[in-house]
Amino acid sequence: MLDYALEINNLNFKYPHQINQALKNIGVKIKPGEFLFITGKSGCGKSTLARCLNGIIPHIMGGEFSGEVLVKSKNTLQHEISDLAQDIGFIFQNPESQFFTVKVEDELAFAPENMGLNPPEIEDRIEWALNEVEMGEYRFENVFNLSEGQKQRIAVAANLTLLPDILVLDEPTSNLDPPAARKLFKILGKLQRQNKTIILIDHRTNYALQLADRVLIMDQGEIVQDQKPDILLDEDTRKHYGIRNPQVLDDNFSPVNNETKPQKPLLNIFKLHYSYGNGFSLDDINLHISPGEVLGVVGANGSGKTTLAKVLAGILKPDKGSISWSNDDSSFKVGMIFQNPDHQLFMDSVYNELNFGLEELKLKTEEAAYKIDLILNSMNLAKLKKRHPHSLSGGEKQRTLISAFLVREPHLLIMDEPTTGMDYYHMQKVVREINRLQKEDLGIMIISHDLEFLQQTTTRLVILSQGKLIKEGPTEKLLTKENLRQCFPGYHGLSS
Amino acid sequence: MILGLTLICALINHIFLLISLGVGILSLMIFSKILKRVSTFLGLFILFAVTAIAITAFITADWRYALDYFSPFLARFFIIISAGLLFAFTTPPHNFAQSLQQMKFPTAVTFTMGISLRYIPTLAGEAESIFQSLKLRGIKFSKWEVIKNPSYFYRGIIIPLIIRTIKISDEIAIAAESRGFKCDQKRNSLHKISIGKNDVLFLSTLSLIFIIIIFLDKNLLFLSLS
């Protein structure tokens, strides 16, 4: 038996046209059957390291590469990615872009077909892999009909059909709600007990505490900590390296944001109903939002959170019920930031992005320019105003978008999963922005699964389940372990 | 296949034969229960045909001429379009890509084809998100607006769509190689697609009809000349 499943010696890497090294002197040895968790701030190099593990770097993404990566003693420099595929499986953040066919069965057959295996052998492997991820009954299902969590489990199964000893997962739970994430991690735990080596790269730390044997913390391209998982419990280490708290609801929990002045509601939603015509509908939603309030919307994937937001934003027209606004002067009442800001950035510079479509508002040019400059300064974007929006980092894109809506003076700002894949450090920046916007008497609505973030920003929560509003109340009352466990089985922890 | 053979039949000159061929394909559509789904496309075609004839008739002020001039052209067009639709709506994309693969087409071609068909719904979803974003910024996207202000169309839709497409295709490429895909390798497939009894029957009936029609076409031509 091999001593190490993976061996990385003195690895250095620099992306083309970049000044800083992405990876500096990385040396790690990973034993067979080990569960390794790699975390750290955005841009710390953890995804780059993952890409080195199966040869994506240097084979597909080039750059200055030195040192060696040995996958079961095979040097990645001398073996192509497809040669290594039988030893190391790779699961990506977005299940949508790792599927090549429309049927679950075909998807699972893809990898063994590439190896030129015989149909009976492929048949056996599909059967086995589907059972491993507890999706046996979905063999003939269309992948478009699966939930995000099920898609990600199929992605794991599609890698398992090559019988790899090592699995690398790069932020596999970003698009998943907590119950789906829990299910995925349960399966990973089971695979580890079958002596698979598992390498998980993520910002979410709560499952690592229970599953990982070893935790690597990275910062600026270096491994700065190589420890037992307990290190995640140390608050100073977490703050220092910008790492998320693994036990949000466990200790000294209290909501941070209590500032609400009682005010006349900004809008009233009365008996709202919306149906997609495919069986799912929002039903009988009654809700009000006040200025200066931060409302959190919580619920499993598919519970209707985004649909509700889109109805409020005027993208979808409700079938029944009413939304009444307290003041009707502006035609742009709502700004909404989607989960993926790439869909919402159109222009060639940050400045033009803010200016985009303003002529429709009939603002004078000088007036608009003055307003844009004011907002760019307050949102800390003045330095970036000539940059191309698509060249910005995730957080900067988000700020550009918020600013683009602020120019239109909205009454309500909706953010859909604003902290997906965000570390503690960057999340804190968003928290500060929301606190500032709140003071400007804007109504803010946040859709999120991120308990730590909800805890620090929201004043009130609503919980949706299957298109119905099932609970509503102040954050301090609703954001408790007991309550969440009641509303979503499996919201927190593996043991529950 | 159907498409290629229809192209040959487009050489036929007689309007009567063309129409009977069109009716034949239409009945095949009804038989395969896709008529409802293709009706939008056919409706568009009919709209186009009527406008074309109407405009020509208006310009030349001669209804008979316009009808005579356009009808063989439109009838051919109709046959090609409906044969194409018949194929597109009855063949699952995966099966098509796989058949090509078994016909020893290069993997690069079949894989790309399979993938591009697979990602049409994904791209449609991307486009919808982009439309919704534009709506949020107060940009209305009526047809008139696109003609009046083409820069919105370019900046607002084409640019974000291209950026998303490039990003997604990058991810797909990496994911494919990670699952052992290589362009120059010999692949196997779980299910073999083979030529069945129905296929042979269909192919031979079709060939027979073609021979008869071409024969009739030549003879009728001869008759009409004499």
XYZ file of C-alpha atoms in Angstrom, chain A residues 54 56 60 80-83 85 92 96-102 105-107 110-111 113-117 119 122-123 126 144 158-159 310 313-315 332 336 338 340 342-344 346-348 353 356-357 359-360 390 397 401 404-405 408, chain B residues 93-94 98 101 111 114-115 118-119 121-122 125-126 128-130 132-140 145 149 152 155-157 159-160 163-164 167-168 170-182 185-192:
116
model
C -5.643 16.682 -10.685
C -5.986 21.206 -14.383
C -5.426 23.449 -18.970
C -2.683 14.011 -18.543
C -5.796 14.982 -16.619
C -7.769 12.198 -18.263
C -5.128 9.649 -17.169
C -9.242 10.733 -13.682
C -17.182 21.569 -8.774
C -25.085 22.737 -13.864
C -21.783 23.124 -15.706
C -20.407 19.663 -15.021
C -23.166 17.740 -16.793
C -22.859 16.690 -20.409
C -26.129 14.933 -21.008
C -29.752 15.293 -19.959
C -27.966 7.343 -16.480
C -26.098 8.838 -19.453
C -24.345 11.244 -17.136
C -20.016 9.357 -19.454
C -16.768 8.734 -17.556
C -17.541 5.365 -21.639
C -14.492 7.590 -21.941
C -12.390 4.769 -20.536
C -13.827 2.446 -23.174
C -15.275 0.004 -20.611
C -21.452 -2.058 -21.282
C -20.616 0.276 -16.953
C -24.043 -1.031 -15.968
C -23.841 2.987 -12.443
C -33.196 19.257 -15.252
C -20.606 10.505 -11.881
C -17.081 10.694 -10.472
C -39.188 38.792 -8.111
C -39.404 43.694 -7.838
C -42.080 43.707 -10.522
C -40.364 41.091 -12.668
C -38.209 52.553 -9.693
C -32.663 43.631 -6.758
C -29.290 38.509 -8.108
C -24.978 35.893 -9.844
C -22.715 38.554 -14.053
C -26.245 38.736 -15.450
C -26.668 42.295 -14.328
C -23.742 45.433 -19.008
C -21.347 48.305 -19.578
C -17.618 48.722 -20.165
C -22.713 50.948 -15.436
C -26.811 52.867 -17.853
C -30.437 53.576 -18.671
C -31.817 58.762 -19.738
C -35.049 56.849 -19.227
C -16.501 42.044 -15.321
C -19.271 43.594 -8.606
C -24.660 46.756 -8.692
C -26.365 51.226 -9.914
C -29.653 50.798 -8.088
C -32.369 55.402 -8.948
C -30.187 15.168 -28.899
C -28.205 12.567 -27.022
C -24.416 9.038 -30.205
C -20.321 8.762 -32.804
C -19.108 15.728 -28.293
C -24.116 16.808 -27.879
C -22.945 19.537 -25.511
C -27.573 19.978 -23.944
C -26.868 23.590 -23.034
C -32.020 25.267 -21.964
C -29.194 26.535 -19.741
C -32.188 30.432 -18.493
C -29.191 32.765 -18.638
C -34.051 35.107 -19.060
C -32.011 36.304 -16.061
C -30.448 38.966 -18.239
C -35.088 40.368 -15.935
C -32.031 42.402 -14.935
C -32.721 44.852 -17.735
C -36.297 45.173 -16.604
C -35.059 45.991 -13.098
C -32.995 48.825 -14.508
C -36.084 50.190 -16.182
C -35.178 49.189 -19.702
C -38.165 48.000 -21.633
C -37.228 49.624 -28.503
C -31.975 51.772 -29.643
C -29.215 48.520 -25.621
C -24.799 45.970 -24.543
C -27.733 44.616 -22.651
C -28.034 41.142 -24.068
C -22.331 41.170 -24.050
C -23.524 39.487 -20.832
C -19.402 36.524 -21.065
C -21.578 33.869 -19.437
C -17.355 31.171 -18.439
C -19.652 28.158 -18.695
C -14.478 26.959 -19.594
C -16.060 25.093 -16.701
C -17.428 22.388 -19.002
C -14.036 21.815 -20.586
C -12.366 21.374 -17.215
C -15.137 19.125 -15.922
C -14.980 16.943 -19.047
C -11.257 16.323 -18.760
C -11.568 15.652 -15.053
C -13.902 12.818 -15.938
C -11.430 11.243 -18.278
C -12.579 12.782 -21.536
C -9.971 13.002 -24.271
C -9.513 8.364 -27.563
C -11.764 5.502 -28.452
C -15.003 5.780 -26.508
C -17.502 3.105 -25.742
C -21.191 3.561 -25.131
C -23.584 2.007 -22.713
C -26.446 1.779 -25.165
C -25.843 0.980 -28.791
